[in-house]
Amino acid sequence: MKALLAVLFLLAAAPALAVEPGERLDDPALEARAREISQELRCLVCQNQSIDDSNADLAHDLRVLVRERLVAGDTDAEVLDYITDRYGDYVLLRPPFQANTLILWLAPAALLLAGGAALALRMRRGRVETAPLTEEEKAAVDALLAEEDRRA
C-alpha cells in the first residue's frame, strides 16, 4: 500500500509536459535552455498553454524550431526574437510593456481602482442621515405592527 502511494505521489509531482522523446536534444544544457524558452511561448492553438505543455501540432513545430535555432548557435534572446518576428508578441506568454500592450498591463490596476472608487461611493451614500419619523408616521407604523400582531 505504501509503495502504491509513493508511486502515485511521484506521478502527481511529475510535470505534464508534451515534449516528445524525438524532440529532445542530446546536449542537456541545450535541452534545458529549450525547455525554458518553451515555457515562455504561448501555443497559438491552445492559447492558454505554453508550447512545452501543449500537444497541438503547431506547438510541436514551435518546439522543434526552438531547438533548431539553439543548435544553430542562437542565444535565448535571439530565439525569442526570431519567433516573435514570425508570430508577433502574442506568442509570448508575458508580453512586453510597450504601447500596443499597455492595456494588458494597466487594465487590472485600473479595474481595481474603479472598483475601489465605486465601493467608496456606495459606502458614502449609505451614510446619508435620514430625518426622524413624524408623529403621523410613527402612528401608522404602530398601527401596522398592531395589525400584524393580531394576524399572528
N, CA, C and O atoms as a DFTB+ gen file, in Angstrom:
608 C
 N C O
     1  1       0.818      -1.188       0.000
     2  2       0.000       0.000       0.000
     3  2       0.867       1.259       0.000
     4  3       0.579       2.226      -0.705
     5  1       1.938       1.229       0.807
     6  2       2.829       2.384       0.866
     7  2       3.529       2.604      -0.475
     8  3       3.722       3.740      -0.908
     9  1       3.904       1.502      -1.125
    10  2       4.572       1.613      -2.422
    11  2       3.634       2.226      -3.457
    12  3       4.067       3.031      -4.281
    13  1       2.361       1.855      -3.422
    14  2       1.381       2.412      -4.347
    15  2       1.205       3.908      -4.119
    16  3       1.139       4.686      -5.070
    17  1       1.132       4.304      -2.855
    18  2       1.027       5.730      -2.538
    19  2       2.260       6.494      -3.002
    20  3       2.144       7.605      -3.520
    21  1       3.433       5.910      -2.822
    22  2       4.665       6.560      -3.259
    23  2       4.665       6.757      -4.766
    24  3       5.055       7.817      -5.256
    25  1       4.230       5.743      -5.501
    26  2       4.159       5.849      -6.963
    27  2       3.155       6.921      -7.372
    28  3       3.423       7.707      -8.280
    29  1       2.014       6.957      -6.715
    30  2       1.012       7.975      -7.032
    31  2       1.534       9.384      -6.770
    32  3       1.289      10.295      -7.560
    33  1       2.250       9.564      -5.668
    34  2       2.825      10.875      -5.371
    35  2       3.864      11.271      -6.416
    36  3       3.922      12.431      -6.825
    37  1       4.672      10.329      -6.844
    38  2       5.676      10.617      -7.871
    39  2       5.018      10.992      -9.187
    40  3       5.471      11.908      -9.874
    41  1       3.951      10.286      -9.542
    42  2       3.243      10.605     -10.784
    43  2       2.569      11.966     -10.699
    44  3       2.542      12.707     -11.682
    45  1       2.030      12.296      -9.549
    46  2       1.365      13.591      -9.377
    47  2       2.373      14.730      -9.415
    48  3       2.057      15.829      -9.870
    49  1       3.579      14.471      -8.941
    50  2       4.600      15.512      -8.899
    51  2       5.293      15.703     -10.244
    52  3       5.900      16.748     -10.479
    53  1       5.214      14.724     -11.118
    54  2       5.882      14.822     -12.419
    55  2       5.160      15.847     -13.293
    56  3       3.931      15.839     -13.364
    57  1       5.895      16.712     -13.944
    58  2       5.246      17.701     -14.801
    59  2       4.605      17.044     -16.018
    60  3       5.144      16.101     -16.598
    61  1       3.454      17.564     -16.383
    62  2       2.732      17.027     -17.548
    63  2       3.182      17.811     -18.776
    64  3       2.529      18.773     -19.179
    65  1       4.268      17.407     -19.351
    66  2       4.823      18.117     -20.496
    67  2       4.554      17.332     -21.769
    68  3       4.478      16.103     -21.760
    69  1       4.412      18.063     -22.853
    70  2       4.067      17.440     -24.118
    71  2       5.290      17.186     -25.000
    72  3       5.146      16.739     -26.137
    73  1       6.470      17.461     -24.497
    74  2       7.679      17.269     -25.298
    75  2       7.854      15.785     -25.576
    76  3       7.881      14.960     -24.664
    77  1       7.970      15.473     -26.845
    78  2       8.114      14.086     -27.267
    79  2       9.591      13.685     -27.227
    80  3      10.469      14.532     -27.391
    81  1       9.864      12.411     -27.012
    82  2      11.261      11.964     -26.933
    83  2      12.080      12.309     -28.175
    84  3      13.269      12.606     -28.064
    85  1      11.467      12.273     -29.348
    86  2      12.188      12.573     -30.572
    87  2      12.592      14.037     -30.698
    88  3      13.478      14.375     -31.483
    89  1      11.948      14.897     -29.933
    90  2      12.259      16.333     -29.983
    91  2      13.465      16.685     -29.115
    92  3      14.161      17.665     -29.378
    93  1      13.703      15.897     -28.099
    94  2      14.729      16.235     -27.110
    95  2      16.120      16.266     -27.732
    96  3      16.460      15.473     -28.610
    97  1      16.908      17.219     -27.239
    98  2      18.293      17.354     -27.693
    99  2      19.200      16.465     -26.852
   100  3      18.913      16.196     -25.686
   101  1      20.288      16.014     -27.449
   102  2      21.240      15.162     -26.740
   103  2      22.006      15.949     -25.677
   104  3      22.351      15.410     -24.625
   105  1      22.269      17.221     -25.957
   106  2      23.003      18.069     -25.015
   107  2      22.055      18.534     -23.908
   108  3      21.107      19.265     -24.195
   109  1      22.282      18.133     -22.651
   110  2      21.374      18.506     -21.566
   111  2      21.276      20.015     -21.339
   112  3      20.218      20.523     -20.968
   113  1      22.374      20.725     -21.562
   114  2      22.351      22.178     -21.368
   115  2      21.456      22.840     -22.419
   116  3      20.660      23.721     -22.095
   117  1      21.588      22.413     -23.673
   118  2      20.730      22.961     -24.734
   119  2      19.274      22.573     -24.518
   120  3      18.378      23.375     -24.779
   121  1      19.030      21.372     -24.051
   122  2      17.661      20.925     -23.788
   123  2      17.036      21.749     -22.665
   124  3      15.862      22.113     -22.733
   125  1      17.828      22.040     -21.632
   126  2      17.320      22.865     -20.527
   127  2      16.970      24.271     -21.019
   128  3      15.950      24.837     -20.627
   129  1      17.829      24.832     -21.887
   130  2      17.531      26.154     -22.460
   131  2      16.275      26.098     -23.317
   132  3      15.450      27.011     -23.278
   133  1      16.128      25.028     -24.091
   134  2      14.948      24.876     -24.941
   135  2      13.683      24.800     -24.088
   136  3      12.657      25.381     -24.444
   137  1      13.753      24.090     -22.971
   138  2      12.590      23.973     -22.082
   139  2      12.229      25.325     -21.480
   140  3      11.051      25.666     -21.381
   141  1      13.242      26.099     -21.077
   142  2      12.983      27.430     -20.518
   143  2      12.314      28.329     -21.551
   144  3      11.346      29.025     -21.244
   145  1      12.827      28.313     -22.761
   146  2      12.241      29.146     -23.829
   147  2      10.829      28.666     -24.143
   148  3       9.933      29.485     -24.347
   149  1      10.620      27.368     -24.184
   150  2       9.301      26.813     -24.488
   151  2       8.263      27.201     -23.444
   152  3       7.079      27.319     -23.759
   153  1       8.696      27.399     -22.212
   154  2       7.769      27.816     -21.155
   155  2       7.336      29.276     -21.325
   156  3       6.327      29.691     -20.754
   157  1       8.077      30.045     -22.093
   158  2       7.753      31.458     -22.305
   159  2       6.895      31.693     -23.546
   160  3       6.398      32.798     -23.759
   161  1       6.722      30.652     -24.364
   162  2       5.989      30.810     -25.622
   163  2       4.592      30.211     -25.523
   164  3       4.411      29.102     -25.019
   165  1       3.616      30.956     -26.007
   166  2       2.209      30.536     -25.982
   167  2       1.912      29.633     -27.169
   168  3       2.376      29.876     -28.283
   169  1       1.137      28.594     -26.916
   170  2       0.626      27.774     -28.012
   171  2      -0.467      28.595     -28.699
   172  3      -1.432      29.006     -28.055
   173  1      -0.322      28.827     -29.964
   174  2      -1.288      29.662     -30.686
   175  2      -2.598      28.931     -30.947
   176  3      -3.588      29.559     -31.323
   177  1      -2.620      27.626     -30.754
   178  2      -3.853      26.854     -30.900
   179  2      -4.585      26.810     -29.563
   180  3      -5.776      27.112     -29.493
   181  1      -3.874      26.436     -28.507
   182  2      -4.488      26.307     -27.169
   183  2      -4.663      27.655     -26.502
   184  3      -5.642      27.858     -25.783
   185  1      -3.763      28.564     -26.716
   186  2      -3.752      29.941     -26.256
   187  2      -3.542      30.128     -24.765
   188  3      -3.095      31.200     -24.358
   189  1      -3.835      29.161     -23.944
   190  2      -3.607      29.341     -22.517
   191  2      -2.542      28.390     -21.998
   192  3      -2.382      28.232     -20.788
   193  1      -1.823      27.764     -22.895
   194  2      -0.759      26.845     -22.520
   195  2       0.536      27.264     -23.185
   196  3       0.545      27.897     -24.241
   197  1       1.620      26.894     -22.540
   198  2       2.905      27.106     -23.199
   199  2       3.070      26.010     -24.253
   200  3       2.370      24.998     -24.226
   201  1       3.995      26.226     -25.170
   202  2       4.230      25.197     -26.185
   203  2       4.830      23.949     -25.551
   204  3       4.750      22.861     -26.121
   205  1       5.429      24.101     -24.380
   206  2       6.002      22.963     -23.670
   207  2       4.913      22.050     -23.122
   208  3       5.135      20.849     -22.967
   209  1       3.742      22.600     -22.828
   210  2       2.631      21.840     -22.248
   211  2       1.603      21.375     -23.276
   212  3       0.770      20.523     -22.968
   213  1       1.650      21.913     -24.474
   214  2       0.606      21.661     -25.466
   215  2       0.933      20.472     -26.370
   216  3       2.087      20.239     -26.727
   217  1      -0.101      19.738     -26.724
   218  2       0.051      18.613     -27.659
   219  2      -0.314      18.994     -29.093
   220  3      -0.302      18.134     -29.974
   221  1      -0.633      20.249     -29.343
   222  2      -1.040      20.687     -30.677
   223  2       0.131      20.558     -31.659
   224  3       1.297      20.649     -31.276
   225  1      -0.208      20.348     -32.919
   226  2       0.828      20.200     -33.951
   227  2       1.680      21.460     -34.077
   228  3       2.896      21.375     -34.243
   229  1       1.038      22.636     -33.997
   230  2       1.792      23.887     -34.096
   231  2       2.763      24.024     -32.931
   232  3       3.883      24.498     -33.120
   233  1       2.355      23.619     -31.731
   234  2       3.255      23.668     -30.579
   235  2       4.452      22.755     -30.820
   236  3       5.584      23.115     -30.498
   237  1       4.207      21.584     -31.382
   238  2       5.300      20.657     -31.718
   239  2       6.263      21.334     -32.687
   240  3       7.479      21.290     -32.501
   241  1       5.700      21.969     -33.737
   242  2       6.551      22.640     -34.727
   243  2       7.374      23.756     -34.087
   244  3       8.542      23.943     -34.428
   245  1       6.769      24.492     -33.167
   246  2       7.497      25.576     -32.498
   247  2       8.584      25.023     -31.578
   248  3       9.670      25.598     -31.498
   249  1       8.312      23.928     -30.888
   250  2       9.348      23.313     -30.044
   251  2      10.535      22.869     -30.898
   252  3      11.689      23.069     -30.521
   253  1      10.244      22.269     -32.043
   254  2      11.313      21.838     -32.952
   255  2      12.091      23.049     -33.460
   256  3      13.319      23.014     -33.542
   257  1      11.373      24.121     -33.801
   258  2      12.020      25.341     -34.288
   259  2      12.937      25.936     -33.226
   260  3      14.050      26.360     -33.539
   261  1      12.483      25.973     -31.975
   262  2      13.317      26.483     -30.878
   263  2      14.599      25.669     -30.784
   264  3      15.687      26.231     -30.656
   265  1      14.475      24.368     -30.847
   266  2      15.656      23.517     -30.732
   267  2      16.592      23.677     -31.929
   268  3      17.812      23.648     -31.769
   269  1      16.027      23.846     -33.127
   270  2      16.865      24.067     -34.311
   271  2      17.660      25.354     -34.189
   272  3      18.838      25.403     -34.543
   273  1      17.006      26.400     -33.682
   274  2      17.700      27.691     -33.533
   275  2      18.803      27.595     -32.477
   276  3      19.872      28.184     -32.637
   277  1      18.541      26.853     -31.399
   278  2      19.570      26.694     -30.365
   279  2      20.761      25.903     -30.886
   280  3      21.908      26.252     -30.607
   281  1      20.499      24.847     -31.637
   282  2      21.585      24.045     -32.229
   283  2      22.379      24.894     -33.218
   284  3      23.588      24.708     -33.362
   285  1      21.708      25.828     -33.903
   286  2      22.392      26.707     -34.856
   287  2      23.268      27.734     -34.155
   288  3      24.052      28.425     -34.806
   289  1      23.142      27.845     -32.811
   290  2      24.011      28.756     -32.071
   291  2      23.346      30.038     -31.615
   292  3      24.027      30.922     -31.096
   293  1      22.042      30.172     -31.788
   294  2      21.352      31.385     -31.343
   295  2      21.311      31.452     -29.813
   296  3      21.277      30.431     -29.127
   297  1      21.314      32.692     -29.302
   298  2      21.120      32.886     -27.870
   299  2      19.621      32.763     -27.573
   300  3      18.802      32.732     -28.491
   301  1      19.272      32.694     -26.297
   302  2      17.863      32.606     -25.920
   303  2      17.088      33.811     -26.454
   304  3      15.981      33.667     -26.972
   305  1      17.677      34.991     -26.325
   306  2      17.012      36.213     -26.799
   307  2      16.830      36.183     -28.312
   308  3      15.796      36.614     -28.822
   309  1      17.824      35.678     -29.032
   310  2      17.716      35.597     -30.491
   311  2      16.616      34.619     -30.906
   312  3      15.900      34.863     -31.878
   313  1      16.484      33.526     -30.179
   314  2      15.424      32.563     -30.485
   315  2      14.064      33.212     -30.274
   316  3      13.180      33.102     -31.123
   317  1      13.896      33.893     -29.133
   318  2      12.620      34.564     -28.849
   319  2      12.336      35.652     -29.879
   320  3      11.199      35.805     -30.325
   321  1      13.371      36.412     -30.259
   322  2      13.188      37.453     -31.281
   323  2      12.779      36.842     -32.618
   324  3      11.899      37.365     -33.302
   325  1      13.409      35.752     -32.981
   326  2      13.097      35.079     -34.245
   327  2      11.626      34.654     -34.279
   328  3      10.930      34.870     -35.271
   329  1      11.169      34.054     -33.196
   330  2       9.789      33.559     -33.161
   331  2       8.790      34.709     -33.076
   332  3       7.737      34.657     -33.711
   333  1       9.106      35.749     -32.301
   334  2       8.170      36.889     -32.231
   335  2       8.145      37.665     -33.543
   336  3       7.121      38.257     -33.884
   337  1       9.248      37.673     -34.282
   338  2       9.233      38.307     -35.608
   339  2       8.282      37.570     -36.549
   340  3       7.629      38.190     -37.389
   341  1       8.207      36.260     -36.409
   342  2       7.338      35.448     -37.275
   343  2       5.882      35.456     -36.818
   344  3       4.976      35.488     -37.651
   345  1       5.639      35.427     -35.485
   346  2       4.280      35.246     -34.974
   347  2       3.737      36.450     -34.194
   348  3       2.563      36.463     -33.824
   349  1       4.564      37.442     -33.945
   350  2       4.115      38.619     -33.205
   351  2       4.257      38.431     -31.703
   352  3       4.596      37.347     -31.229
   353  1       3.991      39.509     -30.958
   354  2       4.132      39.478     -29.499
   355  2       3.113      38.565     -28.834
   356  3       3.296      38.163     -27.685
   357  1       2.047      38.238     -29.544
   358  2       1.012      37.389     -28.970
   359  2       1.542      36.007     -28.603
   360  3       0.976      35.336     -27.741
   361  1       2.613      35.582     -29.245
   362  2       3.171      34.256     -28.979
   363  2       3.875      34.211     -27.614
   364  3       4.166      33.130     -27.103
   365  1       4.144      35.366     -27.033
   366  2       4.799      35.414     -25.720
   367  2       3.760      35.308     -24.613
   368  3       2.745      36.003     -24.646
   369  1       4.007      34.449     -23.640
   370  2       3.080      34.340     -22.508
   371  2       3.145      35.576     -21.627
   372  3       2.158      35.919     -20.976
   373  1       4.285      36.250     -21.594
   374  2       4.429      37.517     -20.864
   375  2       4.772      38.595     -21.887
   376  3       5.946      38.818     -22.182
   377  1       3.747      39.268     -22.433
   378  2       4.017      40.268     -23.473
   379  2       4.851      41.427     -22.928
   380  3       4.776      41.739     -21.739
   381  1       5.638      42.061     -23.782
   382  2       6.479      43.182     -23.334
   383  2       5.631      44.404     -23.007
   384  3       4.521      44.555     -23.518
   385  1       6.153      45.266     -22.162
   386  2       5.477      46.514     -21.805
   387  2       5.798      47.546     -22.880
   388  3       6.872      48.147     -22.887
   389  1       4.848      47.735     -23.779
   390  2       5.013      48.713     -24.857
   391  2       3.641      49.285     -25.195
   392  3       2.640      48.871     -24.611
   393  1       3.583      50.223     -26.123
   394  2       2.347      50.955     -26.406
   395  2       1.180      50.034     -26.792
   396  3       0.058      50.232     -26.326
   397  1       1.436      49.040     -27.631
   398  2       0.323      48.191     -28.077
   399  2      -0.104      47.146     -27.049
   400  3      -1.125      46.485     -27.243
   401  1       0.650      46.979     -25.961
   402  2       0.247      46.046     -24.907
   403  2      -0.045      46.773     -23.594
   404  3      -0.187      46.145     -22.545
   405  1      -0.130      48.084     -23.662
   406  2      -0.347      48.899     -22.467
   407  2      -1.614      48.489     -21.728
   408  3      -1.617      48.412     -20.499
   409  1      -2.682      48.226     -22.459
   410  2      -3.942      47.869     -21.817
   411  2      -3.837      46.548     -21.060
   412  3      -4.480      46.379     -20.025
   413  1      -3.036      45.613     -21.561
   414  2      -2.847      44.345     -20.861
   415  2      -2.213      44.541     -19.492
   416  3      -2.541      43.836     -18.538
   417  1      -1.308      45.500     -19.406
   418  2      -0.598      45.737     -18.162
   419  2      -1.362      46.662     -17.217
   420  3      -1.295      46.486     -16.000
   421  1      -2.081      47.634     -17.748
   422  2      -2.717      48.635     -16.902
   423  2      -4.179      48.341     -16.569
   424  3      -4.703      48.873     -15.591
   425  1      -4.836      47.514     -17.355
   426  2      -6.257      47.235     -17.122
   427  2      -6.536      46.638     -15.738
   428  3      -7.488      47.074     -15.091
   429  1      -5.762      45.667     -15.251
   430  2      -6.064      45.144     -13.916
   431  2      -6.005      46.208     -12.825
   432  3      -6.873      46.247     -11.953
   433  1      -4.994      47.067     -12.864
   434  2      -4.885      48.128     -11.860
   435  2      -6.030      49.126     -12.012
   436  3      -6.587      49.588     -11.016
   437  1      -6.384      49.461     -13.256
   438  2      -7.481      50.405     -13.488
   439  2      -8.809      49.836     -12.990
   440  3      -9.610      50.553     -12.392
   441  1      -9.038      48.550     -13.236
   442  2     -10.268      47.917     -12.749
   443  2     -10.306      47.870     -11.226
   444  3     -11.360      48.068     -10.622
   445  1      -9.180      47.613     -10.619
   446  2      -9.114      47.592      -9.160
   447  2      -9.406      48.973      -8.581
   448  3     -10.152      49.096      -7.610
   449  1      -8.824      50.003      -9.172
   450  2      -9.084      51.369      -8.715
   451  2     -10.543      51.770      -8.932
   452  3     -11.148      52.401      -8.066
   453  1     -11.104      51.409     -10.075
   454  2     -12.506      51.736     -10.352
   455  2     -13.431      51.018      -9.374
   456  3     -14.405      51.602      -8.900
   457  1     -13.136      49.772      -9.073
   458  2     -13.934      49.032      -8.099
   459  2     -13.846      49.649      -6.714
   460  3     -14.851      49.739      -6.009
   461  1     -12.657      50.071      -6.319
   462  2     -12.480      50.733      -5.023
   463  2     -13.233      52.048      -4.954
   464  3     -13.847      52.365      -3.935
   465  1     -13.189      52.825      -6.049
   466  2     -13.921      54.094      -6.089
   467  2     -15.427      53.855      -6.022
   468  3     -16.139      54.577      -5.325
   469  1     -15.913      52.849      -6.742
   470  2     -17.346      52.542      -6.708
   471  2     -17.763      52.095      -5.316
   472  3     -18.834      52.472      -4.840
   473  1     -16.935      51.298      -4.662
   474  2     -17.237      50.856      -3.301
   475  2     -17.246      52.035      -2.330
   476  3     -18.115      52.123      -1.462
   477  1     -16.280      52.935      -2.478
   478  2     -16.238      54.113      -1.606
   479  2     -17.476      54.983      -1.808
   480  3     -18.054      55.471      -0.837
   481  1     -17.889      55.180      -3.063
   482  2     -19.102      55.964      -3.322
   483  2     -20.331      55.293      -2.741
   484  3     -21.205      55.953      -2.179
   485  1     -20.392      53.996      -2.876
   486  2     -21.537      53.244      -2.346
   487  2     -21.607      53.360      -0.824
   488  3     -22.687      53.528      -0.257
   489  1     -20.469      53.271      -0.178
   490  2     -20.436      53.383       1.277
   491  2     -20.800      54.798       1.726
   492  3     -21.460      54.983       2.748
   493  1     -20.372      55.776       0.967
   494  2     -20.687      57.168       1.300
   495  2     -22.187      57.416       1.230
   496  3     -22.765      58.075       2.094
   497  1     -22.802      56.876       0.186
   498  2     -24.247      57.064       0.014
   499  2     -25.021      56.349       1.109
   500  3     -26.123      56.777       1.452
   501  1     -24.490      55.293       1.657
   502  2     -25.169      54.540       2.707
   503  2     -25.195      55.281       4.035
   504  3     -25.992      54.933       4.907
   505  1     -24.351      56.289       4.217
   506  2     -24.268      57.034       5.470
   507  2     -25.161      58.262       5.499
   508  3     -25.054      59.078       6.415
   509  1     -26.018      58.408       4.539
   510  2     -26.863      59.593       4.472
   511  2     -27.797      59.606       5.678
   512  3     -28.468      58.619       5.979
   513  1     -27.823      60.742       6.354
   514  2     -28.704      60.893       7.515
   515  2     -30.144      60.971       7.039
   516  3     -30.454      61.663       6.069
   517  1     -31.015      60.259       7.726
   518  2     -32.435      60.315       7.389
   519  2     -33.157      61.084       8.477
   520  3     -32.768      61.054       9.644
   521  1     -34.190      61.756       8.087
   522  2     -34.975      62.536       9.052
   523  2     -35.766      61.585       9.937
   524  3     -36.204      60.531       9.476
   525  1     -35.955      61.948      11.213
   526  2     -36.739      61.087      12.087
   527  2     -38.208      61.059      11.641
   528  3     -38.680      61.959      10.946
   529  1     -38.910      60.008      12.058
   530  2     -40.315      59.862      11.685
   531  2     -41.154      60.943      12.357
   532  3     -40.901      61.336      13.496
   533  1     -42.137      61.402      11.636
   534  2     -43.095      62.358      12.226
   535  2     -44.056      61.572      13.110
   536  3     -44.070      60.341      13.085
   537  1     -44.851      62.286      13.886
   538  2     -45.823      61.636      14.777
   539  2     -46.842      60.831      13.960
   540  3     -47.261      59.754      14.384
   541  1     -47.238      61.347      12.797
   542  2     -48.186      60.624      11.944
   543  2     -47.583      59.325      11.419
   544  3     -48.257      58.296      11.373
   545  1     -46.301      59.376      11.018
   546  2     -45.627      58.187      10.503
   547  2     -45.450      57.143      11.601
   548  3     -45.611      55.947      11.360
   549  1     -45.113      57.608      12.830
   550  2     -44.984      56.680      13.957
   551  2     -46.304      55.987      14.236
   552  3     -46.339      54.782      14.487
   553  1     -47.391      56.748      14.194
   554  2     -48.716      56.170      14.454
   555  2     -49.065      55.148      13.381
   556  3     -49.653      54.111      13.690
   557  1     -48.711      55.423      12.115
   558  2     -49.009      54.498      11.026
   559  2     -48.209      53.206      11.200
   560  3     -48.733      52.116      10.970
   561  1     -46.947      53.323      11.602
   562  2     -46.109      52.146      11.827
   563  2     -46.668      51.324      12.985
   564  3     -46.768      50.100      12.897
   565  1     -47.034      52.011      14.078
   566  2     -47.596      51.290      15.233
   567  2     -48.872      50.554      14.846
   568  3     -49.108      49.431      15.291
   569  1     -49.697      51.193      14.014
   570  2     -50.929      50.549      13.585
   571  2     -50.646      49.316      12.747
   572  3     -51.291      48.282      12.923
   573  1     -49.695      49.414      11.844
   574  2     -49.310      48.260      11.020
   575  2     -48.783      47.118      11.866
   576  3     -49.124      45.958      11.633
   577  1     -47.950      47.442      12.851
   578  2     -47.408      46.402      13.732
   579  2     -48.475      45.761      14.575
   580  3     -48.450      44.549      14.790
   581  1     -49.426      46.558      15.064
   582  2     -50.506      46.012      15.869
   583  2     -51.379      45.081      15.014
   584  3     -51.808      44.022      15.473
   585  1     -51.630      45.488      13.781
   586  2     -52.417      44.652      12.887
   587  2     -51.696      43.353      12.591
   588  3     -52.334      42.304      12.502
   589  1     -50.382      43.396      12.437
   590  2     -49.574      42.204      12.207
   591  2     -49.630      41.274      13.397
   592  3     -49.701      40.056      13.231
   593  1     -49.598      41.839      14.619
   594  2     -49.680      41.032      15.833
   595  2     -51.020      40.334      15.935
   596  3     -51.090      39.190      16.386
   597  1     -52.098      41.011      15.519
   598  2     -53.433      40.399      15.587
   599  2     -53.541      39.215      14.626
   600  3     -54.217      38.232      14.930
   601  1     -52.886      39.303      13.480
   602  2     -52.935      38.221      12.484
   603  2     -52.168      36.987      12.954
   604  3     -52.527      35.861      12.609
   605  1     -51.141      37.194      13.719
   606  2     -50.277      36.078      14.142
   607  2     -50.830      35.268      15.259
   608  3     -50.197      34.308      15.698
